[in-house]
């Protein structure tokens, strides 16, 4: 296995940092896929037990070998990634994407990104992005994303937020308290700030309603030593994985009604509205000529606007 | 019946024009609802014949009696409209909305609208907007919208475009040739210009594909006498109604396969992507604090991103 660490006394170059961060995001992708496949294997009751356990389908893509969308915005994009998608009996559709890309932002777009005008639009970005839509309306949908971005500046961003179809206190408390403990391990100020940021961000103004019950959201994180900011970002990923696996396991074996399913399909419509109307990740991806298939893997498999 | 005409020798005020235009859009809404209900009644074969014929549910709304979304953008909106929605056996979900609103654009938004800075953001708008999602994958989905907008300037805009799930030459030719004949009745230049505008507008850059087979699209129409511009806009509405009714009637009695239905549900996803990512009407509505229920009535009843 490749050694993704550097000795503490070696001065780290920006290239080292990029390699280490991208290495982590890719490793986390594997860890999450393994954990989710294990959930598929352990389903023991409910309407989907006769369905075979799902497995991730992983697909490596690169700018060169993909027929990517011509980029009307004037941005340029190189690099690639690895999409992992599973259509299973617990996870109706879950996408876990790793990517490592670089290129040049259009002039217009560079104005909106810190340090991008100073780099003449040049950027590098790597991250992991995950959206899970579940078979059971009793199991919350979830989103997680962490990333490192470099222009003339460099920072981490990310977060995780939970969207129950039917809110229940046990899941809500478990999710929030795991993220709070994670934040507190790194800085006593983080949780309050990042929780509020999440509530502000995952909100649908046209419906005057939140997308789900929130979680944490952070961006432009360049506050401590780089390795400390990385450590926090890694902890967010690991904490998300462990707490979401617990949440899924808690309800996945219960049955559900047709009415609950209908409610789930409608609630998913709000998810679509948020992603296409407001989500910065979607906009960032589509505006920089990203891989449309990977970006829109977050769309729910089945939705209703009755 | 209210007389919506004025004598040719009477000088027309802007208020007259607003009253006449809004009166037409409302009348067209009734005409279309009647024509579509007649289609529901005449279904004679295919998998939905045992389902009762659909009827429009009409709902008057006004800014005062609706719990509308607080408008984060700083725009103000008054007025109201009449939503008409039918969930039938030919039309799986069709929304036909009439609205007449006025208010003040936010400073930011006023910059993007002709004449709105000169009016200090004040605007008036009335129009009819229609989206139909059909039960049969063999019957095209359709969109039509015509409107009059006043700031310190005043103009008409609108158009109609067809989205077949499976393109067929008969429908495509019928739709294009009816719109061409309509345009040609008013100006020999209109068709080429408005057809190209439609092709440019109803395009999904992130997928590098058109939304459907196009039609016509026009905006800022203030070229001739006001009554001539109105006459064209009326003709677009009437032409749309007659040609789409013919198109629906041609295929509505045929049966379809599960594969064709699946294809339809996926194709509808592109419709959702276009509306939420790019559609100016959706953006205009949501940014001016419009009626979210009316605006998002265009969403398909059932969609898949498998």
XYZ file of C-alpha atoms in Angstrom:
612
model
C 0.000 0.000 0.000
C 1.214 3.481 -0.857
C 2.504 5.444 2.105
C 0.440 8.604 2.278
C 2.242 10.118 5.244
C 5.302 12.310 5.386
C 7.658 12.567 8.341
C 6.944 15.487 10.668
C 10.359 17.032 10.143
C 10.146 17.068 6.343
C 8.933 20.380 4.930
C 5.743 19.615 3.046
C 5.306 20.967 -0.426
C 1.896 21.834 -1.835
C 2.224 18.784 -4.061
C 2.718 16.597 -0.971
C -0.439 18.066 0.532
C -2.456 17.475 -2.617
C -1.230 13.883 -2.809
C -2.034 13.191 0.822
C -5.485 14.809 0.711
C -6.488 13.085 -2.543
C -5.138 9.798 -1.161
C -7.357 10.163 1.887
C -10.497 10.957 -0.094
C -9.930 7.878 -2.218
C -9.273 5.698 0.825
C -12.431 7.010 2.475
C -14.385 6.126 -0.650
C -13.243 2.498 -0.277
C -13.986 2.432 3.451
C -17.491 3.756 2.919
C -18.224 1.369 0.061
C -17.103 -1.562 2.233
C -19.235 -0.414 5.165
C -22.322 0.073 2.988
C -21.912 -3.314 1.293
C -21.732 -4.875 4.750
C -25.122 -3.309 5.532
C -26.516 -4.829 2.334
C -25.297 -8.227 3.554
C -26.840 -7.967 7.014
C -30.418 -7.034 6.033
C -32.518 -9.675 7.812
C -36.165 -8.551 7.644
C -38.559 -6.297 5.747
C -39.929 -6.291 2.180
C -36.550 -6.402 0.416
C -34.979 -9.465 2.072
C -35.538 -11.599 -1.038
C -33.605 -9.150 -3.186
C -29.884 -9.918 -3.564
C -27.476 -7.759 -1.570
C -26.182 -4.822 -3.598
C -22.592 -4.272 -4.651
C -20.861 -1.067 -5.715
C -20.111 -0.637 -9.367
C -16.896 1.390 -9.583
C -15.963 3.289 -12.687
C -12.773 5.250 -13.227
C -13.136 8.266 -15.493
C -10.758 10.869 -16.793
C -11.197 13.985 -18.822
C -9.384 12.332 -21.713
C -11.436 9.167 -22.035
C -14.846 10.586 -21.219
C -17.073 12.283 -23.680
C -17.569 15.244 -21.391
C -19.801 18.187 -22.058
C -18.238 21.032 -23.983
C -17.864 23.776 -21.472
C -19.872 26.787 -22.535
C -18.684 28.773 -19.528
C -15.093 29.011 -20.732
C -13.638 27.038 -17.825
C -11.177 24.243 -18.522
C -11.007 20.979 -16.655
C -8.555 18.090 -16.553
C -8.089 15.130 -14.254
C -10.560 12.456 -13.348
C -12.053 10.384 -10.642
C -13.747 7.218 -9.601
C -17.513 6.936 -9.429
C -18.979 4.229 -7.240
C -22.677 3.574 -7.436
C -24.750 0.870 -5.789
C -28.382 0.011 -6.419
C -29.123 -2.362 -3.586
C -31.797 -3.677 -1.265
C -30.997 -1.311 1.613
C -29.555 1.506 -0.472
C -31.980 2.143 -3.332
C -29.316 4.291 -4.983
C -26.112 5.572 -3.455
C -23.331 7.381 -5.252
C -19.887 7.814 -3.718
C -17.625 9.860 -5.942
C -13.954 10.555 -5.645
C -12.397 13.125 -7.944
C -9.116 14.941 -8.438
C -9.252 17.650 -11.065
C -7.380 20.767 -12.092
C -7.804 23.436 -14.698
C -8.684 27.049 -15.204
C -11.831 28.849 -14.138
C -13.492 31.228 -16.547
C -12.880 34.880 -15.673
C -16.457 35.249 -14.498
C -16.289 32.214 -12.239
C -12.818 33.078 -10.890
C -14.276 36.241 -9.350
C -16.408 34.131 -7.046
C -13.632 31.856 -5.766
C -11.093 33.041 -3.168
C -7.596 33.442 -4.588
C -8.631 32.472 -8.117
C -8.069 35.862 -9.708
C -4.522 35.885 -8.270
C -3.905 32.428 -9.793
C -5.235 33.596 -13.171
C -8.085 31.169 -12.685
C -5.861 28.130 -12.109
C -7.271 25.660 -9.598
C -6.878 22.164 -8.235
C -9.601 20.297 -6.381
C -10.024 16.870 -4.902
C -12.828 15.488 -2.821
C -15.345 12.854 -1.997
C -19.039 13.386 -2.426
C -21.810 11.056 -1.342
C -25.590 10.993 -1.569
C -27.663 8.016 -0.432
C -31.344 7.438 -1.212
C -32.703 4.515 0.760
C -35.285 1.840 -0.015
C -36.981 2.286 3.331
C -38.816 5.546 4.016
C -37.897 4.941 7.653
C -34.183 5.300 6.936
C -32.989 8.882 6.375
C -31.337 9.987 3.148
C -27.901 11.462 3.664
C -25.303 13.654 2.030
C -21.602 13.980 2.815
C -18.861 15.814 1.010
C -15.334 16.784 1.942
C -12.827 18.429 -0.341
C -9.539 20.322 -0.625
C -9.334 23.197 -3.093
C -6.286 25.186 -4.220
C -6.123 28.431 -6.146
C -3.479 30.903 -4.963
C -4.974 29.961 -1.608
C -5.739 26.489 -0.327
C -8.478 25.271 1.980
C -10.742 22.437 3.073
C -14.505 22.349 2.994
C -17.283 19.882 3.490
C -19.909 18.609 5.824
C -22.686 16.111 6.262
C -26.427 16.507 6.624
C -29.281 14.107 7.247
C -32.710 14.105 5.562
C -35.172 11.856 7.367
C -38.471 11.217 5.601
C -40.082 10.910 9.041
C -38.056 12.643 11.692
C -37.305 10.650 14.802
C -35.491 11.843 17.841
C -33.120 8.905 18.142
C -31.596 9.406 14.668
C -31.538 13.187 14.966
C -29.775 13.096 18.331
C -27.307 10.437 17.226
C -26.341 12.375 14.112
C -25.955 15.752 15.781
C -24.124 14.460 18.824
C -21.615 12.460 16.751
C -20.814 15.552 14.671
C -20.582 17.696 17.783
C -18.118 15.284 19.377
C -16.116 15.263 16.142
C -15.950 19.061 15.990
C -15.124 19.342 19.688
C -12.122 17.058 19.241
C -10.599 19.750 17.012
C -11.883 23.129 18.181
C -14.502 24.174 20.737
C -15.808 26.845 18.345
C -16.351 24.620 15.315
C -19.624 22.935 16.139
C -21.802 25.978 16.731
C -20.416 27.762 13.701
C -20.603 24.808 11.321
C -24.018 23.658 12.500
C -25.478 27.121 11.896
C -23.796 27.298 8.498
C -25.423 23.996 7.617
C -28.889 25.176 8.691
C -28.505 28.331 6.603
C -27.191 26.451 3.592
C -29.571 23.477 3.360
C -32.695 25.594 3.237
C -35.280 25.927 0.456
C -36.348 29.605 0.445
C -39.094 29.017 -2.130
C -40.755 26.563 0.253
C -39.558 28.238 3.421
C -38.456 24.870 4.743
C -35.156 23.182 5.651
C -33.976 20.290 3.495
C -33.612 17.981 6.458
C -32.434 18.146 10.050
C -29.025 19.601 9.184
C -25.617 18.544 10.401
C -22.466 20.550 9.754
C -21.177 22.573 6.806
C -17.803 24.325 6.562
C -15.758 25.973 3.852
C -12.568 27.994 3.341
C -11.059 26.138 6.292
C -7.452 27.288 6.565
C -7.283 28.183 10.220
C -4.651 25.975 11.794
C -1.665 24.022 10.538
C -2.552 22.263 7.275
C -2.225 18.866 8.963
C -4.710 19.931 11.646
C -7.248 21.055 9.054
C -6.732 17.742 7.261
C -7.163 15.840 10.524
C -10.498 17.563 11.087
C -11.631 16.806 7.544
C -10.654 13.152 7.963
C -12.522 12.986 11.250
C -15.666 14.391 9.604
C -15.501 11.620 7.001
C -14.946 8.839 9.507
C -17.536 10.171 11.938
C -20.092 10.412 9.160
C -19.441 6.824 8.101
C -19.729 5.365 11.591
C -22.797 7.296 12.685
C -24.715 6.830 9.429
C -24.053 3.096 9.427
C -25.560 2.971 12.933
C -28.593 4.982 11.832
C -29.248 2.719 8.849
C -28.842 -0.446 10.897
C -31.334 0.813 13.481
C -34.324 0.926 11.069
C -33.434 -1.016 7.945
C -35.150 -4.226 9.028
C -38.520 -2.628 9.701
C -41.381 -2.850 7.210
C -43.139 0.184 5.766
C -46.499 1.132 4.259
C -47.394 2.349 0.771
C -48.309 5.720 2.318
C -44.849 6.001 3.869
C -43.272 5.176 0.512
C -45.417 7.822 -1.226
C -44.329 10.396 1.328
C -40.698 9.446 0.693
C -41.060 9.914 -3.075
C -42.538 13.382 -2.568
C -39.932 14.377 0.016
C -37.268 13.381 -2.526
C -38.658 16.070 -4.821
C -37.458 18.697 -2.338
C -34.025 17.124 -2.557
C -34.057 17.507 -6.339
C -35.243 21.103 -6.060
C -32.463 21.964 -3.638
C -29.730 20.293 -5.649
C -30.646 21.872 -8.959
C -31.743 25.294 -7.737
C -29.249 26.044 -4.975
C -26.493 23.499 -4.458
C -23.054 25.035 -4.955
C -21.434 21.668 -5.584
C -23.772 20.988 -8.494
C -23.258 24.477 -9.885
C -19.479 24.264 -9.370
C -19.383 20.927 -11.129
C -21.564 21.875 -14.048
C -19.939 25.310 -14.504
C -16.421 23.911 -14.557
C -17.404 21.312 -17.137
C -17.346 18.470 -14.633
C -18.562 14.953 -15.261
C -22.333 15.316 -15.553
C -22.937 11.645 -14.848
C -20.981 11.887 -11.586
C -22.548 15.195 -10.563
C -26.114 14.113 -11.199
C -25.626 10.739 -9.554
C -27.070 12.527 -6.524
C -30.516 12.553 -8.144
C -32.994 10.189 -6.441
C -33.880 7.016 -8.375
C -37.612 7.666 -8.224
C -39.434 10.886 -7.369
C -42.963 12.248 -7.385
C -44.458 15.682 -7.674
C -48.076 14.452 -7.535
C -69.410 38.518 -20.908
C -67.026 41.397 -20.342
C -66.128 43.295 -23.494
C -62.369 43.106 -23.842
C -62.106 45.226 -26.974
C -61.816 48.959 -27.378
C -62.897 50.884 -30.423
C -60.156 51.626 -32.920
C -60.660 55.372 -32.639
C -60.346 55.447 -28.839
C -56.856 56.254 -27.602
C -55.737 53.269 -25.567
C -54.173 53.824 -22.175
C -51.626 51.453 -20.703
C -54.321 50.369 -18.272
C -56.569 49.436 -21.203
C -53.773 47.367 -22.666
C -53.124 45.570 -19.400
C -56.812 44.822 -18.973
C -57.177 43.508 -22.518
C -54.036 41.358 -22.381
C -54.839 39.884 -18.965
C -58.420 39.278 -20.136
C -57.115 37.321 -23.113
C -54.730 35.172 -21.058
C -57.587 34.275 -18.721
C -59.925 33.499 -21.615
C -57.266 31.321 -23.233
C -56.886 29.421 -19.963
C -60.598 28.550 -20.093
C -60.453 27.600 -23.783
C -57.498 25.282 -23.193
C -59.049 23.676 -20.122
C -62.234 22.986 -22.098
C -60.296 21.506 -25.030
C -58.214 19.266 -22.769
C -61.266 18.059 -20.837
C -62.863 17.157 -24.170
C -59.823 14.970 -24.908
C -60.278 13.264 -21.559
C -63.870 12.491 -22.557
C -63.021 11.042 -25.958
C -60.374 8.504 -24.900
C -61.630 5.240 -26.371
C -58.824 2.671 -26.140
C -55.585 1.893 -24.334
C -54.731 0.986 -20.719
C -56.455 3.974 -19.094
C -59.952 3.669 -20.571
C -61.392 2.333 -17.312
C -60.160 5.383 -15.422
C -62.684 8.234 -15.148
C -62.130 11.248 -17.403
C -60.168 13.991 -15.679
C -61.475 17.442 -14.814
C -59.540 20.614 -14.076
C -59.394 21.769 -10.514
C -59.276 25.575 -10.598
C -57.997 27.576 -7.684
C -57.896 31.350 -7.449
C -55.031 32.728 -5.414
C -53.957 36.167 -4.413
C -50.969 37.520 -2.595
C -53.192 38.482 0.342
C -54.833 35.132 1.035
C -51.895 32.860 0.222
C -49.189 32.020 2.645
C -46.480 32.872 0.135
C -42.797 32.463 0.667
C -41.072 35.428 2.282
C -38.999 36.935 -0.430
C -35.346 36.792 0.487
C -34.362 38.604 -2.692
C -35.966 41.889 -1.653
C -38.489 41.921 -4.493
C -42.127 42.709 -3.700
C -45.092 41.063 -5.335
C -48.838 41.693 -5.308
C -51.734 40.434 -7.371
C -52.817 36.901 -7.973
C -53.956 34.361 -10.445
C -55.873 31.224 -11.172
C -54.197 27.823 -11.155
C -55.868 25.031 -13.058
C -54.535 21.528 -12.649
C -55.892 18.258 -13.995
C -54.788 14.744 -13.140
C -56.556 12.695 -15.756
C -56.433 9.564 -17.842
C -54.920 11.245 -20.933
C -53.138 14.054 -19.129
C -51.245 12.489 -16.231
C -50.671 15.991 -14.857
C -51.258 19.270 -16.617
C -51.027 22.715 -15.074
C -52.481 25.776 -16.796
C -51.788 28.926 -14.841
C -53.068 32.422 -15.355
C -51.545 35.232 -13.337
C -51.623 39.007 -13.122
C -49.111 40.450 -10.719
C -47.340 43.708 -10.006
C -44.694 44.875 -7.609
C -41.136 45.997 -7.326
C -38.039 44.104 -8.409
C -35.043 44.063 -6.117
C -32.243 46.371 -7.270
C -30.170 43.386 -8.334
C -32.962 41.826 -10.357
C -34.048 45.143 -11.912
C -30.648 45.371 -13.625
C -31.491 42.287 -15.672
C -34.919 43.442 -16.883
C -35.311 46.031 -19.664
C -36.674 49.347 -18.423
C -36.818 48.225 -14.812
C -34.130 50.542 -13.503
C -35.970 53.493 -15.088
C -39.182 52.405 -13.329
C -37.361 52.086 -9.988
C -38.022 48.398 -10.177
C -41.786 48.727 -10.617
C -43.306 46.064 -12.878
C -46.576 44.555 -13.985
C -46.883 41.132 -15.575
C -49.674 38.921 -16.758
C -49.535 35.662 -18.607
C -50.551 32.103 -19.110
C -48.194 29.211 -18.559
C -48.837 25.571 -19.331
C -46.955 22.306 -18.935
C -48.506 18.933 -19.758
C -47.098 15.531 -18.773
C -49.017 12.755 -20.464
C -49.988 9.248 -19.356
C -48.865 7.764 -22.641
C -45.173 7.752 -23.510
C -46.328 7.968 -27.117
C -47.862 11.404 -26.608
C -45.361 14.264 -26.364
C -45.112 16.498 -23.307
C -45.595 20.156 -24.086
C -44.967 23.626 -22.745
C -46.601 26.914 -23.709
C -46.353 30.339 -22.180
C -47.354 33.805 -23.326
C -47.137 36.967 -21.290
C -47.149 40.751 -21.294
C -44.679 42.573 -19.078
C -44.461 46.280 -18.229
C -41.678 48.193 -16.570
C -40.938 51.619 -18.031
C -41.146 49.607 -21.252
C -43.797 47.117 -22.232
C -43.555 43.963 -24.309
C -44.885 40.500 -25.083
C -43.048 37.218 -24.839
C -43.787 33.552 -25.030
C -43.638 30.470 -27.149
C -44.400 26.792 -27.261
C -42.164 23.742 -27.489
C -42.800 20.033 -27.798
C -40.987 17.219 -25.968
C -41.740 13.816 -27.490
C -40.524 10.789 -25.535
C -40.128 8.995 -28.880
C -39.804 11.403 -31.740
C -42.042 10.805 -34.722
C -42.083 12.739 -37.938
C -45.844 13.278 -38.080
C -46.029 15.104 -34.731
C -42.817 17.029 -35.329
C -43.933 18.257 -38.752
C -47.437 19.119 -37.548
C -46.111 21.158 -34.632
C -43.465 23.061 -36.584
C -45.663 23.756 -39.588
C -48.543 25.067 -37.474
C -46.218 27.455 -35.677
C -44.626 28.517 -38.956
C -48.029 29.306 -40.458
C -48.909 31.249 -37.318
C -45.717 33.316 -37.468
C -46.080 33.893 -41.218
C -49.548 35.357 -40.695
C -47.901 38.193 -38.764
C -44.405 38.707 -40.134
C -42.285 36.778 -42.659
C -39.222 37.178 -40.422
C -40.716 35.842 -37.204
C -40.539 32.094 -37.743
C -36.844 31.725 -38.489
C -35.875 34.051 -35.671
C -38.212 32.594 -33.070
C -37.507 28.977 -33.998
C -33.756 29.516 -33.597
C -34.297 31.318 -30.306
C -36.286 28.303 -29.105
C -33.555 25.839 -30.115
C -30.931 27.919 -28.288
C -33.076 28.340 -25.208
C -34.403 24.810 -24.652
C -31.004 23.188 -24.552
C -29.257 21.341 -21.690
C -25.575 22.291 -21.925
C -24.552 19.824 -19.187
C -25.925 16.982 -21.309
C -25.245 18.616 -24.639
C -28.759 17.765 -25.741
C -31.925 19.670 -26.662
C -34.924 19.392 -24.344
C -37.222 18.334 -27.127
C -37.845 19.137 -30.770
C -38.287 22.873 -30.161
C -40.985 25.181 -31.436
C -40.832 28.953 -31.092
C -39.633 31.317 -28.382
C -39.825 35.115 -28.411
C -39.332 37.910 -25.933
C -39.204 41.709 -25.703
C -41.697 41.841 -28.588
C -42.555 45.518 -29.075
C -42.064 45.840 -32.811
C -45.355 46.856 -34.317
C -48.480 48.535 -33.024
C -49.394 47.131 -29.625
C -52.573 45.569 -31.044
C -50.511 43.764 -33.699
C -48.131 42.360 -31.084
C -51.160 41.270 -29.076
C -52.724 39.676 -32.153
C -49.564 37.627 -32.709
C -49.476 36.552 -29.064
C -53.142 35.533 -29.238
C -52.494 33.571 -32.416
C -49.606 31.696 -30.748
C -51.934 30.649 -27.945
C -54.718 29.531 -30.255
C -52.376 27.795 -32.676
C -50.744 25.937 -29.813
C -54.117 24.776 -28.518
C -55.385 23.502 -31.857
C -52.199 21.759 -32.964
C -51.473 20.125 -29.608
C -55.036 18.804 -29.335
C -54.535 17.190 -32.771
C -51.216 15.683 -31.697
C -52.687 14.209 -28.508
C -55.713 12.819 -30.324
C -53.487 11.114 -32.886
C -51.743 8.774 -30.364
C -53.737 8.793 -27.137
C -55.674 5.609 -27.905
C -52.601 3.475 -28.544
C -51.233 1.077 -25.933
C -47.667 1.222 -24.637
C -45.079 -1.084 -23.062
C -43.412 -0.972 -19.647
C -40.123 -0.178 -21.420
C -41.708 2.817 -23.126
C -43.062 4.016 -19.792
C -39.622 3.630 -18.170
C -38.069 5.674 -20.968
C -40.693 8.364 -20.417
C -39.936 8.581 -16.677
C -36.235 9.007 -17.399
C -36.810 11.563 -20.154
C -38.908 13.545 -17.670
C -35.787 13.884 -15.523
C -34.253 16.056 -18.251
C -37.330 18.226 -18.064
C -36.821 18.683 -14.334
C -33.133 19.438 -14.846
C -33.910 22.084 -17.435
C -36.649 23.761 -15.424
C -34.687 24.012 -12.194
C -31.231 24.680 -13.647
C -31.980 26.999 -16.562
C -35.589 28.046 -16.997
C -35.988 31.822 -16.769
C -39.689 31.577 -15.957
C -38.959 29.431 -12.918
C -36.163 31.739 -11.817
C -38.267 34.847 -12.462
C -41.123 33.387 -10.462
C -39.065 32.202 -7.534
C -36.924 35.359 -7.401
C -39.909 37.693 -7.411
C -41.529 35.748 -4.590
C -44.115 34.148 -6.861
C -46.507 31.398 -5.920
C -44.258 28.351 -5.497
C -47.148 25.930 -5.887
C -48.077 27.493 -9.246
C -44.481 27.726 -10.455
C -43.571 24.157 -9.577
C -46.795 22.758 -10.982
C -44.655 22.188 -14.081
C -42.819 19.349 -12.306
C -43.655 15.915 -13.727
C -45.840 13.698 -11.522
C -43.385 10.800 -11.561
C -39.721 10.789 -12.566
C -36.755 8.443 -12.506
C -33.025 8.920 -12.417
C -32.255 5.173 -12.301
